[in-house]
The first five atom37 places (N, CA, C, CB, O) and aatype in JSON, in Angstrom:
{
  "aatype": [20, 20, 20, 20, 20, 20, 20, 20, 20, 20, 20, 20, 20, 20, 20, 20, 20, 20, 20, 20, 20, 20, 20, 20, 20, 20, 20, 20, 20, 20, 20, 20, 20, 20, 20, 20, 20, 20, 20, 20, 20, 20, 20, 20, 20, 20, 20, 20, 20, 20, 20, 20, 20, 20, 20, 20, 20, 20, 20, 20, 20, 20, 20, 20, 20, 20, 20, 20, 20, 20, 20, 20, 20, 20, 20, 20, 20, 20, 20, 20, 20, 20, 20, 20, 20, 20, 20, 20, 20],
  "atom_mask": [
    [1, 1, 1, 1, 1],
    [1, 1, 1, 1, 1],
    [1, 1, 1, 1, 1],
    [1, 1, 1, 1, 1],
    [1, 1, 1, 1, 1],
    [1, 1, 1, 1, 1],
    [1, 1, 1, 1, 1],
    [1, 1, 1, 1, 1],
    [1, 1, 1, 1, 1],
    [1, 1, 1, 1, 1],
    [1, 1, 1, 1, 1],
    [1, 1, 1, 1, 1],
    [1, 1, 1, 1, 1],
    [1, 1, 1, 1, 1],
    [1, 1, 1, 1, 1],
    [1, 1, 1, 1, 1],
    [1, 1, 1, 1, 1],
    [1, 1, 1, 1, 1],
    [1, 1, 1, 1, 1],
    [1, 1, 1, 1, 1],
    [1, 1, 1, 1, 1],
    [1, 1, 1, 1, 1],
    [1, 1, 1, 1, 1],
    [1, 1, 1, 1, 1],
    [1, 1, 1, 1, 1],
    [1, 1, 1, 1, 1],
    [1, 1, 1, 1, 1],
    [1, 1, 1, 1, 1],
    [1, 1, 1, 1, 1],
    [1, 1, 1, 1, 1],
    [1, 1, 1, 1, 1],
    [1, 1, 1, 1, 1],
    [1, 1, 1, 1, 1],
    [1, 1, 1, 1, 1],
    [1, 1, 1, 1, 1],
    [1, 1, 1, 1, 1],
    [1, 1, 1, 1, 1],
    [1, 1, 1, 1, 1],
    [1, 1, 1, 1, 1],
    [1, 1, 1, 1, 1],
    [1, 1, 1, 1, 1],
    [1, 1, 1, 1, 1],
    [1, 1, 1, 1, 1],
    [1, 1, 1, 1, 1],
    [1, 1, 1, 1, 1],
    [1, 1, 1, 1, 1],
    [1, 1, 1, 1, 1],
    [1, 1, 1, 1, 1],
    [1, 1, 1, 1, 1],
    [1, 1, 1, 1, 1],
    [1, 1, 1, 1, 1],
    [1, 1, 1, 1, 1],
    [1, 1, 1, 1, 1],
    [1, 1, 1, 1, 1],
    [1, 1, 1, 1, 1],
    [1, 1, 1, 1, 1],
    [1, 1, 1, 1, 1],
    [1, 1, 1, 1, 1],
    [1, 1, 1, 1, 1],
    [1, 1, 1, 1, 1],
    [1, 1, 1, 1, 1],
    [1, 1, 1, 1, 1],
    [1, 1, 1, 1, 1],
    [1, 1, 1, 1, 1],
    [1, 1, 1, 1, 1],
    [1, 1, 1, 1, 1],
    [1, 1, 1, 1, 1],
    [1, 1, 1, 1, 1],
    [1, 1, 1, 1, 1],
    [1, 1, 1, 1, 1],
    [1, 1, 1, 1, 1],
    [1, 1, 1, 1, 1],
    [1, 1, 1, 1, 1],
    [1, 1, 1, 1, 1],
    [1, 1, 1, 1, 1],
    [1, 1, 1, 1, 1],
    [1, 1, 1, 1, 1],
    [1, 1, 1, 1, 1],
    [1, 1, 1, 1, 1],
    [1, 1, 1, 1, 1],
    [1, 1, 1, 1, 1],
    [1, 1, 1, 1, 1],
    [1, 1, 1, 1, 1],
    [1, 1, 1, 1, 1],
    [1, 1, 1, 1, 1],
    [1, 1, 1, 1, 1],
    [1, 1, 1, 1, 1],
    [1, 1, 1, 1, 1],
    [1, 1, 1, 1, 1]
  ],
  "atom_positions": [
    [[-42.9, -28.29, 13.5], [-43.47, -28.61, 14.79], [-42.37, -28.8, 15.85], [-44.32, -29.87, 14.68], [-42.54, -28.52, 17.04]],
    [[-41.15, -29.32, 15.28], [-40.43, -29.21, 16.33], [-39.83, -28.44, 16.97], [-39.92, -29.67, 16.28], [-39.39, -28.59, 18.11]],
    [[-39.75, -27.28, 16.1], [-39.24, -25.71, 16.35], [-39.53, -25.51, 17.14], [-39.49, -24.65, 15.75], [-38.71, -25.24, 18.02]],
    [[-41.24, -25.48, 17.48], [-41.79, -24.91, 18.24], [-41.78, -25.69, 20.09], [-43.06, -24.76, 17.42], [-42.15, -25.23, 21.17]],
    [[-41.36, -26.58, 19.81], [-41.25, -27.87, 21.2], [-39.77, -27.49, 21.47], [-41.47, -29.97, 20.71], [-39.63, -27.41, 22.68]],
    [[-38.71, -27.25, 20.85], [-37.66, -26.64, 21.08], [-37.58, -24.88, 21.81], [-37.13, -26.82, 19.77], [-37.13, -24.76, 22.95]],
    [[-37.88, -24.08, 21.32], [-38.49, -22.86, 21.07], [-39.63, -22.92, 22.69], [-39.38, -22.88, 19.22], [-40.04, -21.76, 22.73]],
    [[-40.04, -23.41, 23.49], [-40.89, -23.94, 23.96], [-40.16, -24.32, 25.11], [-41.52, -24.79, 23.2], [-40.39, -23.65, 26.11]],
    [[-39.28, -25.31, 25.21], [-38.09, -25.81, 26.09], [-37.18, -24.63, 26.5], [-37.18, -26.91, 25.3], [-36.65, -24.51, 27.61]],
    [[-37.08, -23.85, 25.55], [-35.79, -22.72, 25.65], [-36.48, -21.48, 26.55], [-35.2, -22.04, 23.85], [-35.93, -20.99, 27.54]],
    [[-37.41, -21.18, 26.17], [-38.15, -20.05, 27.17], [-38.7, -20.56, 28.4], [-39.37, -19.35, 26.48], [-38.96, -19.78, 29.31]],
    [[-38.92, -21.84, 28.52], [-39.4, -22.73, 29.54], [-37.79, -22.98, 30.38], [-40.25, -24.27, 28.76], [-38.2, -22.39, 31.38]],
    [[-36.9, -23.22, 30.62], [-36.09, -23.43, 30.81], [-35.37, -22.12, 31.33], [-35.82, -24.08, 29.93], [-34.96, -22.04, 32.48]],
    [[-35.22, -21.0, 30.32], [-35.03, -19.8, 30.8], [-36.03, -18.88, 31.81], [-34.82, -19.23, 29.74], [-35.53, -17.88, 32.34]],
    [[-37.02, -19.12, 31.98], [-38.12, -18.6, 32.94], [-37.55, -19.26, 34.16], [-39.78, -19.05, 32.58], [-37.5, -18.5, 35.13]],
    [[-37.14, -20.41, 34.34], [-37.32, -21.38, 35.55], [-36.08, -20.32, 35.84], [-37.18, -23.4, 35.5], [-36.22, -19.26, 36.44]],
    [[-34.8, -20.85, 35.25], [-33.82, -19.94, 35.61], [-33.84, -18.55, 36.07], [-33.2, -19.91, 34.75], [-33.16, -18.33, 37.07]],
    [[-34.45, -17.63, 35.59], [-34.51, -16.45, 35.76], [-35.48, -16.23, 37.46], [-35.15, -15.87, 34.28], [-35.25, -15.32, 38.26]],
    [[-36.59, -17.36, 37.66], [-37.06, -17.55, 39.13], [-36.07, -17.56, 39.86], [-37.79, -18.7, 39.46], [-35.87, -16.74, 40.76]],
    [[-35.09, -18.79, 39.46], [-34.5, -19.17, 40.75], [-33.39, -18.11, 41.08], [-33.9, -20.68, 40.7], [-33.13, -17.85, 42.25]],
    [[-32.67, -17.44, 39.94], [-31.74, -16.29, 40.49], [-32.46, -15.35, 40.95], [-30.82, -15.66, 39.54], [-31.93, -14.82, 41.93]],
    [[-33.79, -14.75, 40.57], [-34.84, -13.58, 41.18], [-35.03, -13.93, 42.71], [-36.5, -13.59, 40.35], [-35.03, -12.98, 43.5]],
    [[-35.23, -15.45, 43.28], [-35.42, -15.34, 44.63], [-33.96, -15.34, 45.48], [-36.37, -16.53, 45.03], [-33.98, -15.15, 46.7]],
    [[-33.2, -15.47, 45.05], [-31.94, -14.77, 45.86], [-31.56, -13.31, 45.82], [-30.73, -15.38, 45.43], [-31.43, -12.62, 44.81]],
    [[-31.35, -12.85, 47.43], [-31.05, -11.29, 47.0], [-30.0, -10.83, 46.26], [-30.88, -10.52, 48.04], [-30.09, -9.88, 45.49]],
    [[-28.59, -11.75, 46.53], [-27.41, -11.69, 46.42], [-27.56, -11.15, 44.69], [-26.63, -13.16, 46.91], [-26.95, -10.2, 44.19]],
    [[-28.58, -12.09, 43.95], [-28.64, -12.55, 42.64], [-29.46, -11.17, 42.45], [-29.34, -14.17, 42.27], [-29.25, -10.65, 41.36]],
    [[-29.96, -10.78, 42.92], [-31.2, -9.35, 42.76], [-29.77, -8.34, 42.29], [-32.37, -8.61, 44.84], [-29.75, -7.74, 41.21]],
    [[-28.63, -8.3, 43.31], [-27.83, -6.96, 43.46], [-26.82, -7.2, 42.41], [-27.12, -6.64, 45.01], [-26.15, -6.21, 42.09]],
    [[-26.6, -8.23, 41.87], [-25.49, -8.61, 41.21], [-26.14, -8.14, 39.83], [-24.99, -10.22, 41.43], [-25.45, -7.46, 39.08]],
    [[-27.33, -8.46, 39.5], [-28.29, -8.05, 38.0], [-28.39, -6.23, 37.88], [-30.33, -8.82, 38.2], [-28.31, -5.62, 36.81]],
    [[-28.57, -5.71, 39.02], [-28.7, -4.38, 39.21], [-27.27, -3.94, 38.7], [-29.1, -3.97, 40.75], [-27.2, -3.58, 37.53]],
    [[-26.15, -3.93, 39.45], [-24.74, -3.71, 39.39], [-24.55, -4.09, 38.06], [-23.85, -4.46, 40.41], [-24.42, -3.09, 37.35]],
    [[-24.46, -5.54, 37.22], [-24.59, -5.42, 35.53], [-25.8, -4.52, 35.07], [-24.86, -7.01, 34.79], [-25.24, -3.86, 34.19]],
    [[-26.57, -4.25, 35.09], [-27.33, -3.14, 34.6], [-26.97, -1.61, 34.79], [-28.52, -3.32, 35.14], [-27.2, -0.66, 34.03]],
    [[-26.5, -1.63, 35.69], [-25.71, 0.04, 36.0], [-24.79, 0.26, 35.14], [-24.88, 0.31, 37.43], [-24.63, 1.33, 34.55]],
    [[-23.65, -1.42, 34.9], [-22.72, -0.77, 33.92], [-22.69, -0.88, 32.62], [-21.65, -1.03, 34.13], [-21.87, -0.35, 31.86]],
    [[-23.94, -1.83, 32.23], [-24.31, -1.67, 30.51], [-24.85, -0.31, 30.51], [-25.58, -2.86, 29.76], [-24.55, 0.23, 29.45]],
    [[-25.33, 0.24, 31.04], [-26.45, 1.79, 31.02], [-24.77, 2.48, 30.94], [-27.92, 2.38, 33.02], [-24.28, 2.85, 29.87]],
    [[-24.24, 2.53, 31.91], [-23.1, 3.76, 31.95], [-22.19, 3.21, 30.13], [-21.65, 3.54, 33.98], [-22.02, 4.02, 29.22]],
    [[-21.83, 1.96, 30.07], [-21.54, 1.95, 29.28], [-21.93, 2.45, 27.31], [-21.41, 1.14, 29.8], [-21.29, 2.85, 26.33]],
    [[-23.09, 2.16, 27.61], [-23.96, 2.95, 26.69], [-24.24, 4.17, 25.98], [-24.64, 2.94, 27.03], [-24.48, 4.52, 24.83]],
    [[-24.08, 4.84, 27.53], [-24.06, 6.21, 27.54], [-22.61, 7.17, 27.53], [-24.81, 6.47, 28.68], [-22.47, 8.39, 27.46]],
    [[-21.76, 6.2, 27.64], [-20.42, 6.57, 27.34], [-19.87, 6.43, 25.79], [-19.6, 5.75, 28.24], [-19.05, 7.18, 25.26]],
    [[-20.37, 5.53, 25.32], [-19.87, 5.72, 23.71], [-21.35, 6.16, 23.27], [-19.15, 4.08, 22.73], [-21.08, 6.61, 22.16]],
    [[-21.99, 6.24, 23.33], [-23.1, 7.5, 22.77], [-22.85, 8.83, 22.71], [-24.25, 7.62, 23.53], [-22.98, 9.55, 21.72]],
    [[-22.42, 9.19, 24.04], [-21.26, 10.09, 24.48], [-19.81, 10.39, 23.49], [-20.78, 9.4, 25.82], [-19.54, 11.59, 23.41]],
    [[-18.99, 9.58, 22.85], [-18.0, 9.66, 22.6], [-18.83, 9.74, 20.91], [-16.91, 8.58, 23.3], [-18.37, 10.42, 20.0]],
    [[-19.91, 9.01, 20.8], [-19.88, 8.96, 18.94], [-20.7, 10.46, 18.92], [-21.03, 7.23, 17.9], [-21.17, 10.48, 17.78]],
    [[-21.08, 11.62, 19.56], [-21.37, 12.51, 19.52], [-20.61, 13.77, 18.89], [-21.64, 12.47, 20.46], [-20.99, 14.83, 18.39]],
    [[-19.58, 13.26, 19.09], [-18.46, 13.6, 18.69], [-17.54, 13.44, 16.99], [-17.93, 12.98, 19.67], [-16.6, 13.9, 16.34]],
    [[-18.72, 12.37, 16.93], [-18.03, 12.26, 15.49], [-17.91, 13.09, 14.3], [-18.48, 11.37, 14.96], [-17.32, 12.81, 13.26]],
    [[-18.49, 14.05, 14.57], [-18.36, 15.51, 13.42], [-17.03, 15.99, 13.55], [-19.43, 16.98, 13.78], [-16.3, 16.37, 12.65]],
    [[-16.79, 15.93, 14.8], [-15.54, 16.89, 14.48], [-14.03, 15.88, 15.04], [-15.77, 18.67, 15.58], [-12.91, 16.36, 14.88]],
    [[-14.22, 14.46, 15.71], [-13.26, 14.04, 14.89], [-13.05, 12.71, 14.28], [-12.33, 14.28, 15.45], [-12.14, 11.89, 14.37]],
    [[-14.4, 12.73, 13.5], [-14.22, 11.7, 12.07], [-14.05, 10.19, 12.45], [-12.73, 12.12, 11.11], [-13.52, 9.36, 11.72]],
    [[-14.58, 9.94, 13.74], [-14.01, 8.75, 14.9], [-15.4, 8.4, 15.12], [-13.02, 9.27, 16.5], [-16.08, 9.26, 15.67]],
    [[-16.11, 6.98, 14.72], [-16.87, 6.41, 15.12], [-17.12, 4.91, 15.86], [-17.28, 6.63, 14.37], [-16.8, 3.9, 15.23]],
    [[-17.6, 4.81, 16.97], [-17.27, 3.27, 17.58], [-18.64, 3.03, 17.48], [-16.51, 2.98, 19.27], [-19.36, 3.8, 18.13]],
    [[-19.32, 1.89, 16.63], [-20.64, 1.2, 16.84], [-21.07, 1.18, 18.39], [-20.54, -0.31, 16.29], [-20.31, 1.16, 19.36]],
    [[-22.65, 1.18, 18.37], [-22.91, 1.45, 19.7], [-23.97, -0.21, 19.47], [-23.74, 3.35, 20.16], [-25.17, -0.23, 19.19]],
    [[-23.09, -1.41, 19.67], [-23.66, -2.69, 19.69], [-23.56, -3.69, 20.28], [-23.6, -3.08, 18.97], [-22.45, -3.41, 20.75]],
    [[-23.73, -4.51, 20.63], [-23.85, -5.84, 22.13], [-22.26, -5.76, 22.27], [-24.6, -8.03, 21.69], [-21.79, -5.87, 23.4]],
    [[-21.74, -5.65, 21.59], [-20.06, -6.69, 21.45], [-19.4, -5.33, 22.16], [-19.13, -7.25, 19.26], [-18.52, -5.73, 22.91]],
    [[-19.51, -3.86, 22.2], [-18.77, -2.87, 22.43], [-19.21, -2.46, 23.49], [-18.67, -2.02, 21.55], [-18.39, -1.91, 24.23]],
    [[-20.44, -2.56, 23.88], [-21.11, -2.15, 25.12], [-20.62, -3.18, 26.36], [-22.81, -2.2, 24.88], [-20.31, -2.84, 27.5]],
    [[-20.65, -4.25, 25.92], [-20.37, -5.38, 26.53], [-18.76, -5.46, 26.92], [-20.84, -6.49, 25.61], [-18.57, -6.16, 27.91]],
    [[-17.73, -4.96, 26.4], [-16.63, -4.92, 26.46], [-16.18, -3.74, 27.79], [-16.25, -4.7, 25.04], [-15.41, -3.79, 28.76]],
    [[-17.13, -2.69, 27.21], [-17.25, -1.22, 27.96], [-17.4, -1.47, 28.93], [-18.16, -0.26, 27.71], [-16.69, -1.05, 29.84]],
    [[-18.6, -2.39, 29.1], [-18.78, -2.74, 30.5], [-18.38, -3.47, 31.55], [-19.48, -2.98, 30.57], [-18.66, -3.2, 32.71]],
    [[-17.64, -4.5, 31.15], [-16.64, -5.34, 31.49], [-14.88, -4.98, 31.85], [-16.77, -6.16, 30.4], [-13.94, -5.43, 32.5]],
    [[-15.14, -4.13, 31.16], [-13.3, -3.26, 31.19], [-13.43, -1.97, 31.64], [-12.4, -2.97, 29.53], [-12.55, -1.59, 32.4]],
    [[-14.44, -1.11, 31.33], [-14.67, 0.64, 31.87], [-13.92, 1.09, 30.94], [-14.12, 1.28, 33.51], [-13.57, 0.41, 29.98]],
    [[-13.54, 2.46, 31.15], [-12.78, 3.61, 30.52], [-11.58, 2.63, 29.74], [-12.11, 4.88, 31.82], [-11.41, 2.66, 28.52]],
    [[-10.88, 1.85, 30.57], [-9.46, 0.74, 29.67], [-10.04, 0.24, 28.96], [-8.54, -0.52, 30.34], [-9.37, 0.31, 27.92]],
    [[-11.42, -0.58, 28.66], [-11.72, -0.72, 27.43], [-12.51, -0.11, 26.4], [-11.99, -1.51, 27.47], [-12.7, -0.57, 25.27]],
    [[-12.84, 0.67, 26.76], [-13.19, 1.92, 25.99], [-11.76, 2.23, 25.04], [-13.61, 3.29, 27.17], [-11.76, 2.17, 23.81]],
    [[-10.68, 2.53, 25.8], [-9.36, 2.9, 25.2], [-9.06, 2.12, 24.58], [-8.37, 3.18, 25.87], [-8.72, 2.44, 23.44]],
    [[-9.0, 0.7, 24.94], [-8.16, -0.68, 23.7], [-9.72, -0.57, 22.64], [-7.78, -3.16, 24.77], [-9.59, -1.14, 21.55]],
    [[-10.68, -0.1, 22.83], [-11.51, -0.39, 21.51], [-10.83, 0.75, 20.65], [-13.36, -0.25, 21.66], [-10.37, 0.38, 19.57]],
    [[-10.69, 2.35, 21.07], [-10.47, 3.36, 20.19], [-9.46, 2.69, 19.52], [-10.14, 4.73, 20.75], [-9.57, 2.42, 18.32]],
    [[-8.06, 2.26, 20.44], [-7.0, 1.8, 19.49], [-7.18, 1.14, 18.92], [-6.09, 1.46, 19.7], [-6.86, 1.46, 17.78]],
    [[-7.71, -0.12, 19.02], [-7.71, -0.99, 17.99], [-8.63, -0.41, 16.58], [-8.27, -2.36, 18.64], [-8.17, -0.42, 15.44]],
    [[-9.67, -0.05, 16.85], [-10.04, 0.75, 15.91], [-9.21, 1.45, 14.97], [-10.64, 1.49, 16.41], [-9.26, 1.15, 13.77]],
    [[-8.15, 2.71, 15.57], [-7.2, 3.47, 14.99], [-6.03, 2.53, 14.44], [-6.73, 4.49, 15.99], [-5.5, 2.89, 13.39]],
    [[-5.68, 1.63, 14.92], [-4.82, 0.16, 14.29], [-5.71, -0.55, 13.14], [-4.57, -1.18, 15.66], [-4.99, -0.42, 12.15]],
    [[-6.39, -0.95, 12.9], [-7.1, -0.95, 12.04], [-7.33, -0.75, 10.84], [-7.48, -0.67, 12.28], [-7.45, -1.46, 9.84]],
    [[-7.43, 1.05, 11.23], [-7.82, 1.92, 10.12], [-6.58, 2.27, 9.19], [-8.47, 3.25, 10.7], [-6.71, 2.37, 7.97]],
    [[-5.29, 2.47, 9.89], [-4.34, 2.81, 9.6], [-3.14, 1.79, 9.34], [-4.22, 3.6, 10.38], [-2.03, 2.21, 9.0]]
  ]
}
């Protein structure tokens, strides 16, 4: 029972939040702009693991890499390959 009063608080709590940044515009353009670059990011190592037939190079396409992608662009795209290739080798 308490799960659910917890569980309950947490979506209750996150709704309120999600109002109050929705009625600012500032907060509208800033959600758009992170959404542009998880999408590009996405589609950039989807893009790159397309590739993995021919060269044997795969980067998970998951919160932690997308999230990096998107936060860093193409430079972190590159420190993931390397570290990857450091890694492996």
């Amino acid at each position: 029972m308490k799960a659910y009063l917890l569980w309950g608080l947490m979506i209750g709590s996150g709704g309120l939040l999600a109002l109050l940044l929705l009625r600012n515009r500032f907060a509208i353009q800033w959600l758009g702009a992170l959404s542009l670059h998880v999408v590009f990011a996405a589609v950039l190592l989807y893009i790159m693991n397309l590739f993995t037939p021919y060269t044997h190079f795969e980067l998970p396409l998951n919160a932690v890499t997308v999230g990096i992608v998107s936060i860093l662009g193409i430079p972190g795209l590159a420190v993931l390959t390397a570290l990857k290739l450091w890694v492996i080798v």
